[in-house]
C-alpha positions as YAML, in Angstrom:
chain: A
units: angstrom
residues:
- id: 1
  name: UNK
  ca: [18.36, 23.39, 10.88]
- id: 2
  name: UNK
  ca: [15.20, 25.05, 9.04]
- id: 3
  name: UNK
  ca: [12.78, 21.79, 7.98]
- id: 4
  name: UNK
  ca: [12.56, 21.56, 4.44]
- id: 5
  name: UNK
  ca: [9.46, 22.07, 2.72]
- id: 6
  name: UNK
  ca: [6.39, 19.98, 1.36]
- id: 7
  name: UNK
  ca: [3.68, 20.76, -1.11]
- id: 8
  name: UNK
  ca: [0.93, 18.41, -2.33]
- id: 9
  name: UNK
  ca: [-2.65, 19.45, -3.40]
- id: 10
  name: UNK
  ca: [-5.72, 16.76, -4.08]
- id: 11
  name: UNK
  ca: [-8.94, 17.87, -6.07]
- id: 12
  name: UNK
  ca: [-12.29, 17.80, -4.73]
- id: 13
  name: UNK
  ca: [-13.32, 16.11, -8.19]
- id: 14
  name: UNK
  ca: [-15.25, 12.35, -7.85]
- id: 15
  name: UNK
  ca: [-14.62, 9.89, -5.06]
- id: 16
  name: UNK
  ca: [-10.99, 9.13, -3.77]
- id: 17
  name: UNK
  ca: [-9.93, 5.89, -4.44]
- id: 18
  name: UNK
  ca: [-7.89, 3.54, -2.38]
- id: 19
  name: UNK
  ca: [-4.97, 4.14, -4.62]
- id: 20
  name: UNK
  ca: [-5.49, 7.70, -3.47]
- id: 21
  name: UNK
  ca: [-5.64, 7.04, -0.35]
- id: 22
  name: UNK
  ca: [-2.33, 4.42, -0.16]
- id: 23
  name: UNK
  ca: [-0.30, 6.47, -3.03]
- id: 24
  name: UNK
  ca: [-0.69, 10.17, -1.07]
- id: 25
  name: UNK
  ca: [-3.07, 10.93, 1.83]
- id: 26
  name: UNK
  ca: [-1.62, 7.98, 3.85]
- id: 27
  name: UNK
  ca: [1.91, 9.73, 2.83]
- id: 28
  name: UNK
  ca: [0.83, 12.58, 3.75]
- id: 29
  name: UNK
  ca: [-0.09, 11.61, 7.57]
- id: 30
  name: UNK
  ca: [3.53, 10.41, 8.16]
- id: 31
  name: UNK
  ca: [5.41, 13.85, 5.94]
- id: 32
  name: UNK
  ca: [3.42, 16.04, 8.27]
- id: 33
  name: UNK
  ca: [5.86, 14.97, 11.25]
- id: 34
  name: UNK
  ca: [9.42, 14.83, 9.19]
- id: 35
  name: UNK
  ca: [8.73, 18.18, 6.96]
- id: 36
  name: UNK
  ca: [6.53, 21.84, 6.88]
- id: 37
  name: UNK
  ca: [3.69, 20.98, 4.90]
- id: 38
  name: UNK
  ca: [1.18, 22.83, 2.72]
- id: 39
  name: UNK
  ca: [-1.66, 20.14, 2.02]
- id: 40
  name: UNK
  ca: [-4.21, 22.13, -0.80]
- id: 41
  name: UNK
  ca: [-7.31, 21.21, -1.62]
- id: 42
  name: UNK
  ca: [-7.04, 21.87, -5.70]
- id: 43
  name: UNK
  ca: [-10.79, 23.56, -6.36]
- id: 44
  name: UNK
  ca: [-9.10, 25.23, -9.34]
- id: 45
  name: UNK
  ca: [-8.11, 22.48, -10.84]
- id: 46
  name: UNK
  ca: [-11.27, 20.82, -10.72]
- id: 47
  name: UNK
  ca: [-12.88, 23.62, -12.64]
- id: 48
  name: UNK
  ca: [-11.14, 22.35, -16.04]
- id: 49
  name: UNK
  ca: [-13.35, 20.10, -16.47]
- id: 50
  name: UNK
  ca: [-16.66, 20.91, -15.93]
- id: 51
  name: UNK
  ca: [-18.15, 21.05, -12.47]
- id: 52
  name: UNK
  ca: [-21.64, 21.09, -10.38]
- id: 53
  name: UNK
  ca: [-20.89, 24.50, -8.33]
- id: 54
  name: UNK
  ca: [-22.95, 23.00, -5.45]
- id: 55
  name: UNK
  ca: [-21.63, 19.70, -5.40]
- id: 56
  name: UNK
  ca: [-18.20, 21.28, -5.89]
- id: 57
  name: UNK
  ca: [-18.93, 23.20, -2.46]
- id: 58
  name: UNK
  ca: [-19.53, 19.86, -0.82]
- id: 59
  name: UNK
  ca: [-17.00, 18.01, -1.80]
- id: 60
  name: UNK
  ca: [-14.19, 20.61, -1.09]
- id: 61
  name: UNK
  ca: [-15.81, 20.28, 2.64]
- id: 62
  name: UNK
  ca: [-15.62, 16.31, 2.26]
- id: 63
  name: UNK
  ca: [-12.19, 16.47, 0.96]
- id: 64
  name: UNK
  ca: [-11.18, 18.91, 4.02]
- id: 65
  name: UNK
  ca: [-13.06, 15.84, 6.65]
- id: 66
  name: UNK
  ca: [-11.42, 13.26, 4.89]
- id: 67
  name: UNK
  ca: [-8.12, 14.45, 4.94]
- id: 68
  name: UNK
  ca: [-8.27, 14.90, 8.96]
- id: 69
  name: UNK
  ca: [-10.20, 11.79, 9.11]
- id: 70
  name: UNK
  ca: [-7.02, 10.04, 7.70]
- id: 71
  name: UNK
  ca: [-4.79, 11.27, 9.94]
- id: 72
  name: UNK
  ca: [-4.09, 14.94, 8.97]
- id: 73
  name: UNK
  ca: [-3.54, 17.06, 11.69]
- id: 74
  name: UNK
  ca: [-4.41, 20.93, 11.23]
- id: 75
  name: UNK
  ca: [-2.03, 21.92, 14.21]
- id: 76
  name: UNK
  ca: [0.90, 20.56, 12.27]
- id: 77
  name: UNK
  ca: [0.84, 21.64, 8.70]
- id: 78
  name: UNK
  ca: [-1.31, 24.14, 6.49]
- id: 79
  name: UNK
  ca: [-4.69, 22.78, 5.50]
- id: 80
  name: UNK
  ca: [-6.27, 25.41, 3.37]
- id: 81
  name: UNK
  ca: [-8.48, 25.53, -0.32]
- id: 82
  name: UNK
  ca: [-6.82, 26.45, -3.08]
- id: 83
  name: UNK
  ca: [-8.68, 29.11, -4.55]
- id: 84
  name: UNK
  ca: [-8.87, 30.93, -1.08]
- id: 85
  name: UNK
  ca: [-5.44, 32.40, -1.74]
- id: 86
  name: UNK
  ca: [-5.68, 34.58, -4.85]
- id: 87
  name: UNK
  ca: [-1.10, 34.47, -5.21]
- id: 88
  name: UNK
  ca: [-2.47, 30.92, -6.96]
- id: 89
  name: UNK
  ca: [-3.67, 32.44, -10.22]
- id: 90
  name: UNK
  ca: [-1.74, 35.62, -9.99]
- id: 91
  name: UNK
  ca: [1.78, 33.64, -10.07]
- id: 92
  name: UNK
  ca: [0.66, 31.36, -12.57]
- id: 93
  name: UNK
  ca: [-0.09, 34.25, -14.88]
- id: 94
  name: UNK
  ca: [3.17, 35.74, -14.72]
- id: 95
  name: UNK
  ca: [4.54, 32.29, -15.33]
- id: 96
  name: UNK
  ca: [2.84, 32.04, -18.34]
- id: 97
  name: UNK
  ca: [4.84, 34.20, -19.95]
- id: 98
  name: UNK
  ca: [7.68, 32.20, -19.11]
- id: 99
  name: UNK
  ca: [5.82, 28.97, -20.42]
- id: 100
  name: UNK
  ca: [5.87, 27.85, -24.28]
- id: 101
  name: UNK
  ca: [2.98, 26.74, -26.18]
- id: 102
  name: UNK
  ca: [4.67, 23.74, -27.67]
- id: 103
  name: UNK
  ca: [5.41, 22.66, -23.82]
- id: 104
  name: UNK
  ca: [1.80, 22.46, -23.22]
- id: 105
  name: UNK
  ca: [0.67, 20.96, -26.12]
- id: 106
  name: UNK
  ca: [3.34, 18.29, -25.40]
- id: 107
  name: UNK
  ca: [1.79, 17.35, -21.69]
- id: 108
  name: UNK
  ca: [0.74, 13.74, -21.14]
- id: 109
  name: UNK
  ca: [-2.33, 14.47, -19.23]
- id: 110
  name: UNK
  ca: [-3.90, 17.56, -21.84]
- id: 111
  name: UNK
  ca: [-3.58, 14.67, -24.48]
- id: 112
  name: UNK
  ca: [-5.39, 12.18, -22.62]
- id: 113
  name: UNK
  ca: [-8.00, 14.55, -21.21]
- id: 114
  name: UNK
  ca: [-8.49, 16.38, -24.60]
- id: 115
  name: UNK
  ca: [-9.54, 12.96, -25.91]
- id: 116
  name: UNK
  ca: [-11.62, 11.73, -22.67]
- id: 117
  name: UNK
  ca: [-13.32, 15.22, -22.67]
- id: 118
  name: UNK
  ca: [-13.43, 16.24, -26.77]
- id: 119
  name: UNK
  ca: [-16.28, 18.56, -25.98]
- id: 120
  name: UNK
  ca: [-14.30, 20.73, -23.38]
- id: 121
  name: UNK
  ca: [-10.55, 21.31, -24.36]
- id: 122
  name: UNK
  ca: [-10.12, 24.84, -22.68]
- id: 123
  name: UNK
  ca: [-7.23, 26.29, -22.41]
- id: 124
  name: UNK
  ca: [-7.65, 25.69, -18.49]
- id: 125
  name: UNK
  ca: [-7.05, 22.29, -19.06]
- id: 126
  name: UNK
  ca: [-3.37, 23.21, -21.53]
- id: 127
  name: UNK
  ca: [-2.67, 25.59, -18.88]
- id: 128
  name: UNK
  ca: [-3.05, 22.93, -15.80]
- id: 129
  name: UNK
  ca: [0.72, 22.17, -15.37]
- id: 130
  name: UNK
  ca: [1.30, 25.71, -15.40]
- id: 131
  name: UNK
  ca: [-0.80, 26.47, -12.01]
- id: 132
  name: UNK
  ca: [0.51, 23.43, -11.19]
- id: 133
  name: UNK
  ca: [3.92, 24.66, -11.21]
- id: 134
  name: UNK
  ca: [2.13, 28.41, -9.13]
- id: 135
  name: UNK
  ca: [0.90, 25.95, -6.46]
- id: 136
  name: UNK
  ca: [4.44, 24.67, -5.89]
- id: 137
  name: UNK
  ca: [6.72, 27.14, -6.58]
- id: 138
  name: UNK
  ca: [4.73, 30.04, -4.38]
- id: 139
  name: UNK
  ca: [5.58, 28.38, -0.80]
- id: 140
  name: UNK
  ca: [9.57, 27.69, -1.70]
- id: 141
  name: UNK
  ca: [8.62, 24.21, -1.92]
- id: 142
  name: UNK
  ca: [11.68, 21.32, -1.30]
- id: 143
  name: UNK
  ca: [9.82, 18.41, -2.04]
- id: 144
  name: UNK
  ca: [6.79, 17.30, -3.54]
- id: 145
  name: UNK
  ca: [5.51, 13.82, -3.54]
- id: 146
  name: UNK
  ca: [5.06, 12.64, -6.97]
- id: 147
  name: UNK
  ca: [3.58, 9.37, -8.64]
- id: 148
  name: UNK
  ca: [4.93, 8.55, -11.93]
- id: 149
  name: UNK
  ca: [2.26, 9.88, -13.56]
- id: 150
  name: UNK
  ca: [3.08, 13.35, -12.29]
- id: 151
  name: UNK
  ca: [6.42, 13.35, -13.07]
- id: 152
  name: UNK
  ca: [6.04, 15.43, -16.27]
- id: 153
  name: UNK
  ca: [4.64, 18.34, -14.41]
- id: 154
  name: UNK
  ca: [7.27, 18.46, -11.87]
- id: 155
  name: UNK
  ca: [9.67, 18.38, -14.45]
- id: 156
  name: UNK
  ca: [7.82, 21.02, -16.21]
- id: 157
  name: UNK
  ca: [7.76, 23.16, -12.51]
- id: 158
  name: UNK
  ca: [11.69, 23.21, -12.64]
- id: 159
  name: UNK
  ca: [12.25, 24.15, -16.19]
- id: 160
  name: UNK
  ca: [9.90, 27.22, -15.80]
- id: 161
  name: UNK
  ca: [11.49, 27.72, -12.13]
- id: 162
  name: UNK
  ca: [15.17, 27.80, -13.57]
- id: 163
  name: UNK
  ca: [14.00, 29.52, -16.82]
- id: 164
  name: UNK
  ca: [12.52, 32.52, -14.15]
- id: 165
  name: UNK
  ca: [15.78, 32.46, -11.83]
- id: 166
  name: UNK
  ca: [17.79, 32.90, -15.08]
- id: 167
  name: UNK
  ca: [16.36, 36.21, -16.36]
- id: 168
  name: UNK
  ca: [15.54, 37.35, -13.26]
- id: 169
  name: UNK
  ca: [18.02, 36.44, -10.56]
- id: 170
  name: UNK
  ca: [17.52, 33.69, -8.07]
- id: 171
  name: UNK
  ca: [13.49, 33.73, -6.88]
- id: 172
  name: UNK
  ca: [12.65, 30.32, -6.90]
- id: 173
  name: UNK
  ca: [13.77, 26.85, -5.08]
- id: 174
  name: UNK
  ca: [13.92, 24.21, -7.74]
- id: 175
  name: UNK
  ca: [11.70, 21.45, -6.51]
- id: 176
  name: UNK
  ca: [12.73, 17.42, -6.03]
- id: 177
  name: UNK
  ca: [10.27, 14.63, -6.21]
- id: 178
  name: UNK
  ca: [9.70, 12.60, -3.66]
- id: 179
  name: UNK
  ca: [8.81, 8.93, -4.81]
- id: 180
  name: UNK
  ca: [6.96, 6.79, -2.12]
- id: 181
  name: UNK
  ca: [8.46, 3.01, -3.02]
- id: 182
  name: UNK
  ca: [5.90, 0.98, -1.74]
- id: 183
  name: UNK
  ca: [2.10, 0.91, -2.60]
- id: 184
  name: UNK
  ca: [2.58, 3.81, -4.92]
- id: 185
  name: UNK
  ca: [0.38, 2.13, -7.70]
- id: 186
  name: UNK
  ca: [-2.84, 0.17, -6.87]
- id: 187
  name: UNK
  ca: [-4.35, -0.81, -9.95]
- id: 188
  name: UNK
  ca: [-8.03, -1.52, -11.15]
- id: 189
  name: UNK
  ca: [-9.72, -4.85, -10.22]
- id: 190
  name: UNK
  ca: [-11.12, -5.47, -13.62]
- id: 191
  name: UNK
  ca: [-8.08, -4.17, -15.58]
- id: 192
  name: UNK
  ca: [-5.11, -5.03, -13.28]
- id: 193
  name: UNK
  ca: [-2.39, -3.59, -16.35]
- id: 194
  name: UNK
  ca: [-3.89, -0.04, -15.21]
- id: 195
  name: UNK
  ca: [-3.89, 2.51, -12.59]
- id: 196
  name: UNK
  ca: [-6.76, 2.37, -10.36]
- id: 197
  name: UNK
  ca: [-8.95, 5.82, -11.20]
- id: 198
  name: UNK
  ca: [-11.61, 7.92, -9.66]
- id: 199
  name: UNK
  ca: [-12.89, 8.57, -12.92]
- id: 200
  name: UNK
  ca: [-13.29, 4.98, -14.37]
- id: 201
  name: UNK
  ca: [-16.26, 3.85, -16.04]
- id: 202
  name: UNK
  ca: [-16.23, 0.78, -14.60]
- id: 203
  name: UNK
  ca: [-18.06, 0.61, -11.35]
- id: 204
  name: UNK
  ca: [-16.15, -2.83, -10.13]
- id: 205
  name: UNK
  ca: [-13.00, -1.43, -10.90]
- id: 206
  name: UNK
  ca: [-12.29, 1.06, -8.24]
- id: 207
  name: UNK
  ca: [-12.77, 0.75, -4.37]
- id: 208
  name: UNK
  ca: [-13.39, 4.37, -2.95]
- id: 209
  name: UNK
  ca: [-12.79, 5.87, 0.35]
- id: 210
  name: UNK
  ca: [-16.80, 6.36, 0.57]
- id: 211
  name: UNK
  ca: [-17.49, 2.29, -0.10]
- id: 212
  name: UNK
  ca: [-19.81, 0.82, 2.59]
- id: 213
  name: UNK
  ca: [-18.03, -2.31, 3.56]
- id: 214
  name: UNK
  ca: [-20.94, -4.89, 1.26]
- id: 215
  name: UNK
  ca: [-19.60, -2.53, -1.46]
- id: 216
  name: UNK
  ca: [-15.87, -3.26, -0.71]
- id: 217
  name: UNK
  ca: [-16.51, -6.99, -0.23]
- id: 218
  name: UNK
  ca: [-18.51, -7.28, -3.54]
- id: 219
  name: UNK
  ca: [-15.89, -5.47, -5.36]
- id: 220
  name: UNK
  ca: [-13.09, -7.47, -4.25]
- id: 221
  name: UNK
  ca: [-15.23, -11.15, -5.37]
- id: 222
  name: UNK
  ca: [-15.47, -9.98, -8.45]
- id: 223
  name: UNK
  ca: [-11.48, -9.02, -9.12]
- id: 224
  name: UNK
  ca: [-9.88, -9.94, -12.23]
- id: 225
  name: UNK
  ca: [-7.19, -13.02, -11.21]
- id: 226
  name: UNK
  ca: [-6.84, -15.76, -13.12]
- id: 227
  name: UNK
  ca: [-7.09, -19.55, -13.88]
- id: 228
  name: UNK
  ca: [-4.64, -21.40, -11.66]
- id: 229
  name: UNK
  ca: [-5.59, -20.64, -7.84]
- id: 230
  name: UNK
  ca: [-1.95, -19.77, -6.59]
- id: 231
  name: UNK
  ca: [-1.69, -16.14, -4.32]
- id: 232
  name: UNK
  ca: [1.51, -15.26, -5.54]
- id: 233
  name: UNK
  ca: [3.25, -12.26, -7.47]
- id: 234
  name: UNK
  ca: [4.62, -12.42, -10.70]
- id: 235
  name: UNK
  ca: [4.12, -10.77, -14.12]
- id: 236
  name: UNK
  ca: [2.37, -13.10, -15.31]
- id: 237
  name: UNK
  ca: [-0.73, -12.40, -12.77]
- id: 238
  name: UNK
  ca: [-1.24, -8.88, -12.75]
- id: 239
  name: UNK
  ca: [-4.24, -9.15, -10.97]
- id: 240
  name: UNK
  ca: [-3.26, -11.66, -7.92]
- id: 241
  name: UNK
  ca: [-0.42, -9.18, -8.13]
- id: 242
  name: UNK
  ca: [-2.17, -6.15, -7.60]
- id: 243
  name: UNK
  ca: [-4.52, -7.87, -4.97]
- id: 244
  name: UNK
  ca: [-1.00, -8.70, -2.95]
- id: 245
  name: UNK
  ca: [-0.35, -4.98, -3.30]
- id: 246
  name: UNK
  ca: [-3.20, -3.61, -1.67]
- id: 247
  name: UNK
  ca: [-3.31, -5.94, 1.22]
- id: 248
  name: UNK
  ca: [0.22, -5.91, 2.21]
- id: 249
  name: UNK
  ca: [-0.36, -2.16, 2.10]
- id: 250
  name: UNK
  ca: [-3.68, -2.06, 4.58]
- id: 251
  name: UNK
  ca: [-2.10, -5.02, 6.31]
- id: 252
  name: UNK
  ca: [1.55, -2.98, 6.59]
- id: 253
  name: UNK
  ca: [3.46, -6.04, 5.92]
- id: 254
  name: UNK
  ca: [5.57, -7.00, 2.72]
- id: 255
  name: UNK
  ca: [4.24, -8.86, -0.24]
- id: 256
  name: UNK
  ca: [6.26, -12.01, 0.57]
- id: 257
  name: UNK
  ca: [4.47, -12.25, 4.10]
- id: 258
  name: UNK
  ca: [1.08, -11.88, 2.47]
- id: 259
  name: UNK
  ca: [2.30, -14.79, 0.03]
- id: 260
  name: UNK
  ca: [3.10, -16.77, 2.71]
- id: 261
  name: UNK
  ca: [0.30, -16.08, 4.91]
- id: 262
  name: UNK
  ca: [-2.24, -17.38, 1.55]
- id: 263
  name: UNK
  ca: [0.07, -20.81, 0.59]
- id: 264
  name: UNK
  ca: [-2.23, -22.81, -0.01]
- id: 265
  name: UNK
  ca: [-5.44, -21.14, 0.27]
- id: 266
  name: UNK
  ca: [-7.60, -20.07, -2.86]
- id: 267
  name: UNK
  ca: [-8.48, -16.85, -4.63]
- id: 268
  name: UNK
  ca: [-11.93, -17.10, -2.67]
- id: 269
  name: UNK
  ca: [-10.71, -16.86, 0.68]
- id: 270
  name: UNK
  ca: [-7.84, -14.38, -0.26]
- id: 271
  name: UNK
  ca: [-10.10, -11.81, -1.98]
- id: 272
  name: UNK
  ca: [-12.48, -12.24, 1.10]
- id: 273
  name: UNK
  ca: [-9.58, -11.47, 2.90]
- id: 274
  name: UNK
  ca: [-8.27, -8.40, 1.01]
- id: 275
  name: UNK
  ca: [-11.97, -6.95, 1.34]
- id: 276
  name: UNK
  ca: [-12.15, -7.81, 5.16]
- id: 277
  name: UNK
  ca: [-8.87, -5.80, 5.70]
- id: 278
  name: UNK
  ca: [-9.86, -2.83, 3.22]
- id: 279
  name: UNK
  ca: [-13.05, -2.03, 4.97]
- id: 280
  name: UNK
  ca: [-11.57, -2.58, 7.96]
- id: 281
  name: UNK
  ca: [-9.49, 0.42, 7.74]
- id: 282
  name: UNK
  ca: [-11.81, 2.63, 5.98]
- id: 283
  name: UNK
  ca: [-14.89, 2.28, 8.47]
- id: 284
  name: UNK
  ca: [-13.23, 4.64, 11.60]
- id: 285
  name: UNK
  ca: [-12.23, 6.90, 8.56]
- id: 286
  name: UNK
  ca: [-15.86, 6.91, 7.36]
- id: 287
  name: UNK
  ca: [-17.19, 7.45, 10.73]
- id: 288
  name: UNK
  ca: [-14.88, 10.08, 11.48]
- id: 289
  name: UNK
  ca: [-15.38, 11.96, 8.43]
- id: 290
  name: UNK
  ca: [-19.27, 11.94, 8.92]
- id: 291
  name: UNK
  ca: [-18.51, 13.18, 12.43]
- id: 292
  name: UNK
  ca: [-16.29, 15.93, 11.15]
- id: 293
  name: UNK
  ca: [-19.33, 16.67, 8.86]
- id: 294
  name: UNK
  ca: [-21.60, 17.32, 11.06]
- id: 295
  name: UNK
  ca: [-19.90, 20.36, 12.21]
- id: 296
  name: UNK
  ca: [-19.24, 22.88, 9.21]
- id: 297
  name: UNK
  ca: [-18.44, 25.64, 11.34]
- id: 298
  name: UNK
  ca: [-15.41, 23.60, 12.61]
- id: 299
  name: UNK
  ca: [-14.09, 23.07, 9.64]
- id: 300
  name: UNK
  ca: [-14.44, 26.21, 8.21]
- id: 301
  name: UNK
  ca: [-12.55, 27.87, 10.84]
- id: 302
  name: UNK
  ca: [-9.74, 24.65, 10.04]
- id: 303
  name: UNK
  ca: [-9.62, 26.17, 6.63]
- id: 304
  name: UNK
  ca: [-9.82, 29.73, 7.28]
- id: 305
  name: UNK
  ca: [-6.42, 29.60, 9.64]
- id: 306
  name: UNK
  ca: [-5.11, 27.34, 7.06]
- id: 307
  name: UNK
  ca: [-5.84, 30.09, 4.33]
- id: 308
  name: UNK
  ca: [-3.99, 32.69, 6.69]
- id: 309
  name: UNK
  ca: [-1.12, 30.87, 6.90]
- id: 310
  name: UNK
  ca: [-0.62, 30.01, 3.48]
- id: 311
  name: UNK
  ca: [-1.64, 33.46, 2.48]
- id: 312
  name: UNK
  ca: [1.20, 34.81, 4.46]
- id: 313
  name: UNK
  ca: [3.71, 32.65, 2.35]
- id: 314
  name: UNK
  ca: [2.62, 32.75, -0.55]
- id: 315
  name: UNK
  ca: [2.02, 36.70, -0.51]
- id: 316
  name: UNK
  ca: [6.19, 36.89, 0.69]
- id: 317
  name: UNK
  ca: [7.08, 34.95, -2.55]
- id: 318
  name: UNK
  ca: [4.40, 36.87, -4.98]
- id: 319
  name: UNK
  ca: [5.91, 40.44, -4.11]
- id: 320
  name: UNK
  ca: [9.26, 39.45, -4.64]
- id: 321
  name: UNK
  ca: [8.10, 38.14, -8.23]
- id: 322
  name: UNK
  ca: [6.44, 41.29, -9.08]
- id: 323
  name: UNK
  ca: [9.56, 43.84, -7.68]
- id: 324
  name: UNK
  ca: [11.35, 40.97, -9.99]
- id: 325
  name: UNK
  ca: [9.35, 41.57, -13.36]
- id: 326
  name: UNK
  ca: [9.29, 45.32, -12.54]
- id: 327
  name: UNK
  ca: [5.65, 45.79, -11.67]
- id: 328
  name: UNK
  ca: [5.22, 49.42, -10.10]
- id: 329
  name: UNK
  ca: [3.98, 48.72, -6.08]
- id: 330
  name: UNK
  ca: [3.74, 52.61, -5.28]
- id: 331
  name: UNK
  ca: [7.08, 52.70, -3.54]
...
């Protein structure tokens, strides 16, 4: 039985987070073994809003160490940048013309990052879902794993998908979601009602993947909780809450262990404790990435047979869309 197939893509935009890191990367590690994966790093993406080209450079190489830092293994899926394989842009383009203004206008994430970024709203940035849906669609993707806040685009990947099959005959797989349950949405430490973000303001609110382990320890004292001293879950205390979350996720145990394991204590030893077992899992990855680092010449050649291999895909599918939309190949 042919393994089905996984797509997901990360951009090398700002510092990871640990929601990143528990909501996909970790994900990632264990899909690698069950599925045929194509793991992108999205430099095209990142370009929508506006980038340092040198500092993009670097952190596409970070990205690339981090990701086998974590756990993903080169010999098992396709590890590759984005904008290395050219059937990216040239399938979105043709899927443009599949793609309706009014859809774009209508996405969740243009909205908010037309207002975040007033000064900027290029048509890169209306057009994201639609190179979103390229990225997918080009390696006959099965599944994707999706957060809630992505759902809209893979939504938006099928319609465009089945809108292409229709007039043209059956090209494309239609794509599924695949929703991680547990410790898909760490949220901030000083706003506990919202997703934890690489891009917040709010130095004390995120803990990133590059946080020395004072950093992680500091951030974690200074967590939004609340008033009445008692570790346990409930609406009511979004932050304890959220707190449970992420250490039952580095811990690997449920929430109701980690509520029993704290009866009794107070917020000051458990956020000590949630820091102690955060940077306890992020200092090998920080040492191994730095490692990893150290020898560029590795990882380009990583990335270069990644490239090659996702080339050779994506190249199959792009040929079959042009002899689809009639484009003349000399034959």
């Amino acid at each position: 039985m042919e393994e089905k197939v996984l797509y997901s893509a990360a951009q090398p935009s700002g510092n990871l987070t640990i929601g990143n890191y528990i909501g996909a990367i970790r994900n990632w590690v264990n899909l690698q073994h069950e599925f045929t994966c194509y793991y992108a790093i999205a430099d095209m993406h990142a370009i929508t809003v506006r980038q340092d080209p040198a500092q993009l450079r670097h952190r596409t190489l970070e990205l690339a160490a981090l990701y086998i830092a974590c756990g993903i293994d080169p010999a098992q899926c396709t590890l590759y940048v984005q904008s290395n394989v050219s059937a990216h842009a040239e399938l979105a383009w043709v899927l443009n013309t599949l793609t309706y203004v009014g859809e774009m206008e209508r996405m969740t994430q243009f909205k908010d990052k037309s207002l975040k970024h007033p000064e900027n709203v290029n048509m890169g940035l209306m057009d994201y879902p639609v190179l979103m849906a390229a990225d997918i669609l080009l390696y006959q993707t099965d599944l994707v794993p999706v957060g809630i806040d992505q759902r809209q685009h893979l939504e938006i990947t099928r319609d465009i998908a089945a809108r292409f099959n229709n007039r043209y005959g059956e090209t494309f797989r239609l794509p599924e979601g695949y929703i991680v349950k547990e410790g898909a949405k760490i949220n901030s430490l000083q706003d506990p009602l919202h997703k934890m973000s690489k891009s917040d303001e709010n130095p004390n609110a995120s803990v990133y993947l590059s946080d020395d382990r004072d950093t992680v320890m500091r951030k974690f004292k200074r967590a939004v909780t609340d008033s009445d001293n008692c570790v346990v879950a409930s609406e009511e205390k979004p932050g304890v809450t959220n707190l449970l979350n992420i250490y039952s996720a580095f811990k690997n145990c449920t929430v109701a262990e980690a509520e029993k394991q704290f009866e009794g204590k107070g917020y000051g030893d458990f956020k000590t404790a949630v820091g102690e077992t955060v940077a306890d899992v992020l200092a090998p990855i920080q040492a191994e990435q730095k490692r990893l680092l150290a020898d560029k010449q590795y990882l380009a050649d990583i990335l270069k047979r990644g490239e090659e291999n996702a080339f050779r895909t994506a190249r199959k599918t792009l040929s079959k869309v042009y002899r689809k939309v009639g484009f003349y190949r000399g034959e």
